[in-house]
GROMACS .gro file of C-alpha atoms in nm:
model
  192
    1UNK     CA    1   0.006  -0.004  -0.001
    2UNK     CA    2   0.155   0.365  -0.073
    3UNK     CA    3   0.201   0.637   0.166
    4UNK     CA    4  -0.082   0.815  -0.003
    5UNK     CA    5  -0.333   0.530   0.062
    6UNK     CA    6  -0.244   0.486   0.456
    7UNK     CA    7  -0.303   0.874   0.476
    8UNK     CA    8  -0.668   0.821   0.336
    9UNK     CA    9  -0.690   0.525   0.543
   10UNK     CA   10  -0.591   0.715   0.866
   11UNK     CA   11  -0.806   1.027   0.757
   12UNK     CA   12  -1.126   0.786   0.707
   13UNK     CA   13  -1.049   0.608   1.047
   14UNK     CA   14  -1.018   0.991   1.191
   15UNK     CA   15  -1.360   1.065   1.058
   16UNK     CA   16  -1.534   0.770   1.172
   17UNK     CA   17  -1.383   0.764   1.526
   18UNK     CA   18  -1.568   0.877   1.821
   19UNK     CA   19  -1.380   1.221   1.910
   20UNK     CA   20  -1.246   1.312   2.240
   21UNK     CA   21  -1.206   1.667   2.338
   22UNK     CA   22  -0.809   1.730   2.301
   23UNK     CA   23  -0.796   1.982   2.586
   24UNK     CA   24  -0.982   1.735   2.832
   25UNK     CA   25  -0.720   1.442   2.722
   26UNK     CA   26  -0.407   1.675   2.756
   27UNK     CA   27  -0.533   1.807   3.074
   28UNK     CA   28  -0.627   1.458   3.215
   29UNK     CA   29  -0.294   1.337   3.108
   30UNK     CA   30  -0.095   1.617   3.270
   31UNK     CA   31  -0.306   1.564   3.598
   32UNK     CA   32  -0.188   1.189   3.562
   33UNK     CA   33   0.185   1.286   3.547
   34UNK     CA   34   0.165   1.532   3.833
   35UNK     CA   35  -0.017   1.256   4.081
   36UNK     CA   36   0.264   1.013   3.968
   37UNK     CA   37   0.529   1.264   4.075
   38UNK     CA   38   0.360   1.332   4.420
   39UNK     CA   39   0.324   0.958   4.448
   40UNK     CA   40   0.695   0.866   4.366
   41UNK     CA   41   0.866   1.177   4.423
   42UNK     CA   42   1.155   1.038   4.184
   43UNK     CA   43   1.147   1.118   3.817
   44UNK     CA   44   1.318   0.766   3.709
   45UNK     CA   45   1.041   0.589   3.888
   46UNK     CA   46   0.784   0.839   3.685
   47UNK     CA   47   0.927   0.738   3.368
   48UNK     CA   48   0.907   0.408   3.431
   49UNK     CA   49   0.551   0.394   3.535
   50UNK     CA   50   0.460   0.608   3.233
   51UNK     CA   51   0.638   0.348   3.029
   52UNK     CA   52   0.470   0.056   3.172
   53UNK     CA   53   0.116   0.228   3.157
   54UNK     CA   54   0.197   0.296   2.805
   55UNK     CA   55   0.320  -0.068   2.728
   56UNK     CA   56  -0.014  -0.198   2.880
   57UNK     CA   57  -0.226   0.037   2.654
   58UNK     CA   58  -0.024  -0.072   2.345
   59UNK     CA   59  -0.086  -0.415   2.399
   60UNK     CA   60  -0.470  -0.364   2.438
   61UNK     CA   61  -0.493  -0.100   2.138
   62UNK     CA   62  -0.347  -0.294   1.876
   63UNK     CA   63  -0.623  -0.538   1.855
   64UNK     CA   64  -0.874  -0.277   1.817
   65UNK     CA   65  -0.664  -0.066   1.576
   66UNK     CA   66  -0.598  -0.407   1.371
   67UNK     CA   67  -0.993  -0.497   1.365
   68UNK     CA   68  -1.082  -0.130   1.257
   69UNK     CA   69  -0.809  -0.105   0.978
   70UNK     CA   70  -0.828  -0.456   0.835
   71UNK     CA   71  -0.473  -0.403   0.783
   72UNK     CA   72  -0.227  -0.713   0.715
   73UNK     CA   73   0.121  -0.770   0.812
   74UNK     CA   74   0.365  -0.504   0.688
   75UNK     CA   75   0.631  -0.617   0.425
   76UNK     CA   76   0.923  -0.449   0.595
   77UNK     CA   77   0.979  -0.226   0.895
   78UNK     CA   78   0.969   0.102   0.684
   79UNK     CA   79   0.610   0.025   0.608
   80UNK     CA   80   0.532  -0.016   0.987
   81UNK     CA   81   0.674   0.343   1.018
   82UNK     CA   82   0.412   0.435   0.726
   83UNK     CA   83   0.138   0.300   0.901
   84UNK     CA   84   0.235   0.418   1.254
   85UNK     CA   85   0.244   0.789   1.104
   86UNK     CA   86  -0.004   0.787   0.861
   87UNK     CA   87  -0.278   0.568   1.026
   88UNK     CA   88  -0.221   0.489   1.409
   89UNK     CA   89  -0.150   0.850   1.484
   90UNK     CA   90  -0.409   1.005   1.275
   91UNK     CA   91  -0.692   0.776   1.388
   92UNK     CA   92  -0.591   0.758   1.749
   93UNK     CA   93  -0.461   1.114   1.844
   94UNK     CA   94  -0.580   1.343   1.543
   95UNK     CA   95  -0.205   1.396   1.444
   96UNK     CA   96   0.014   1.319   1.143
   97UNK     CA   97   0.393   1.302   1.283
   98UNK     CA   98   0.639   1.374   0.984
   99UNK     CA   99   0.811   1.016   0.906
  100UNK     CA  100   1.195   0.997   0.882
  101UNK     CA  101   1.324   0.663   0.747
  102UNK     CA  102   1.666   0.569   0.902
  103UNK     CA  103   1.805   0.285   0.667
  104UNK     CA  104   2.067   0.009   0.788
  105UNK     CA  105   2.423   0.183   0.778
  106UNK     CA  106   2.760   0.101   0.974
  107UNK     CA  107   2.643   0.337   1.245
  108UNK     CA  108   2.276   0.225   1.231
  109UNK     CA  109   2.292  -0.173   1.227
  110UNK     CA  110   1.881  -0.212   1.257
  111UNK     CA  111   1.630  -0.058   1.059
  112UNK     CA  112   1.459   0.247   1.241
  113UNK     CA  113   1.233   0.545   1.195
  114UNK     CA  114   1.165   0.849   1.351
  115UNK     CA  115   0.824   1.034   1.434
  116UNK     CA  116   0.851   1.409   1.422
  117UNK     CA  117   0.576   1.568   1.628
  118UNK     CA  118   0.526   1.923   1.530
  119UNK     CA  119   0.223   1.931   1.771
  120UNK     CA  120   0.213   1.680   2.050
  121UNK     CA  121  -0.137   1.659   2.203
  122UNK     CA  122   0.014   1.522   2.537
  123UNK     CA  123   0.198   1.856   2.589
  124UNK     CA  124  -0.049   2.112   2.523
  125UNK     CA  125  -0.067   2.356   2.820
  126UNK     CA  126   0.260   2.211   2.956
  127UNK     CA  127   0.567   2.402   3.087
  128UNK     CA  128   0.803   2.162   3.262
  129UNK     CA  129   0.976   2.312   3.587
  130UNK     CA  130   1.369   2.321   3.586
  131UNK     CA  131   1.380   2.060   3.860
  132UNK     CA  132   1.174   1.802   3.641
  133UNK     CA  133   1.403   1.881   3.326
  134UNK     CA  134   1.743   1.833   3.545
  135UNK     CA  135   1.551   1.520   3.717
  136UNK     CA  136   1.503   1.370   3.367
  137UNK     CA  137   1.139   1.369   3.344
  138UNK     CA  138   1.024   1.230   2.989
  139UNK     CA  139   0.672   1.383   2.994
  140UNK     CA  140   0.561   1.194   2.699
  141UNK     CA  141   0.726   0.877   2.789
  142UNK     CA  142   0.398   0.690   2.777
  143UNK     CA  143   0.420   0.691   2.406
  144UNK     CA  144   0.750   0.494   2.391
  145UNK     CA  145   0.569   0.241   2.595
  146UNK     CA  146   0.242   0.232   2.358
  147UNK     CA  147   0.456   0.163   2.071
  148UNK     CA  148   0.661  -0.114   2.236
  149UNK     CA  149   0.349  -0.302   2.366
  150UNK     CA  150   0.178  -0.264   2.053
  151UNK     CA  151   0.447  -0.389   1.823
  152UNK     CA  152   0.517  -0.653   2.057
  153UNK     CA  153   0.184  -0.809   2.024
  154UNK     CA  154   0.255  -0.821   1.644
  155UNK     CA  155   0.591  -1.016   1.715
  156UNK     CA  156   0.808  -0.717   1.657
  157UNK     CA  157   1.034  -0.636   1.944
  158UNK     CA  158   1.165  -0.261   1.918
  159UNK     CA  159   1.307   0.019   2.112
  160UNK     CA  160   1.124   0.338   2.125
  161UNK     CA  161   1.297   0.677   2.266
  162UNK     CA  162   1.206   1.036   2.261
  163UNK     CA  163   1.530   1.173   2.178
  164UNK     CA  164   1.434   1.555   2.154
  165UNK     CA  165   1.142   1.707   2.317
  166UNK     CA  166   1.008   2.053   2.262
  167UNK     CA  167   0.930   2.065   2.661
  168UNK     CA  168   1.301   2.035   2.712
  169UNK     CA  169   1.355   2.316   2.477
  170UNK     CA  170   1.445   2.128   2.171
  171UNK     CA  171   1.309   2.253   1.836
  172UNK     CA  172   1.063   1.939   1.812
  173UNK     CA  173   0.970   1.640   1.956
  174UNK     CA  174   1.123   1.333   1.799
  175UNK     CA  175   1.046   0.981   1.873
  176UNK     CA  176   1.293   0.723   1.724
  177UNK     CA  177   1.160   0.362   1.693
  178UNK     CA  178   1.453   0.089   1.609
  179UNK     CA  179   1.370  -0.287   1.514
  180UNK     CA  180   1.556  -0.520   1.774
  181UNK     CA  181   1.410  -0.818   1.615
  182UNK     CA  182   1.109  -1.025   1.484
  183UNK     CA  183   0.975  -1.253   1.737
  184UNK     CA  184   0.887  -1.619   1.670
  185UNK     CA  185   0.510  -1.692   1.677
  186UNK     CA  186   0.478  -1.952   1.971
  187UNK     CA  187   0.180  -2.162   2.012
  188UNK     CA  188   0.069  -2.213   2.377
  189UNK     CA  189   0.137  -2.548   2.517
  190UNK     CA  190  -0.132  -2.785   2.435
  191UNK     CA  191  -0.248  -2.593   2.120
  192UNK     CA  192  -0.118  -2.810   1.837
   0.00000   0.00000   0.00000
């Protein structure tokens, strides 16, 4: 499927989806992060909890996403990036991040892609205090977990890392996804 067809599919899914107010979503997420900071008083632990929550969301979200799109297995990791950028993010968060492919090279031994967010709905109305920046808080860490969890459910092990973030003073927010390996499909014991 071409990039244009993925964009059309993402737009169609977005139009048919039940909408959630973006401001309410951003404020609710912000309240969650603030509560985690109060509960754990340690930014590394908050990052860990956000990643864990994201992973669990991704594990559950992928089934609904596949059922709604009817998409089959991607032919390669570059196509995974196209689907994620133009269909998944568009239909679920109402945004289409710019996709940048990172081909395999001596310095990049595994295929990877970056999602560049001009607008990150999670960071609307947010300004991180200097203490949180210095403490290493990755405010949108939940996105890393969502991607890892969703892809793991389709037998694709990845690393996902926010490498730049506008909340930390960077020009843009970039989420890099790198293929670790394709997992073997295993039958549960007794399911011959």
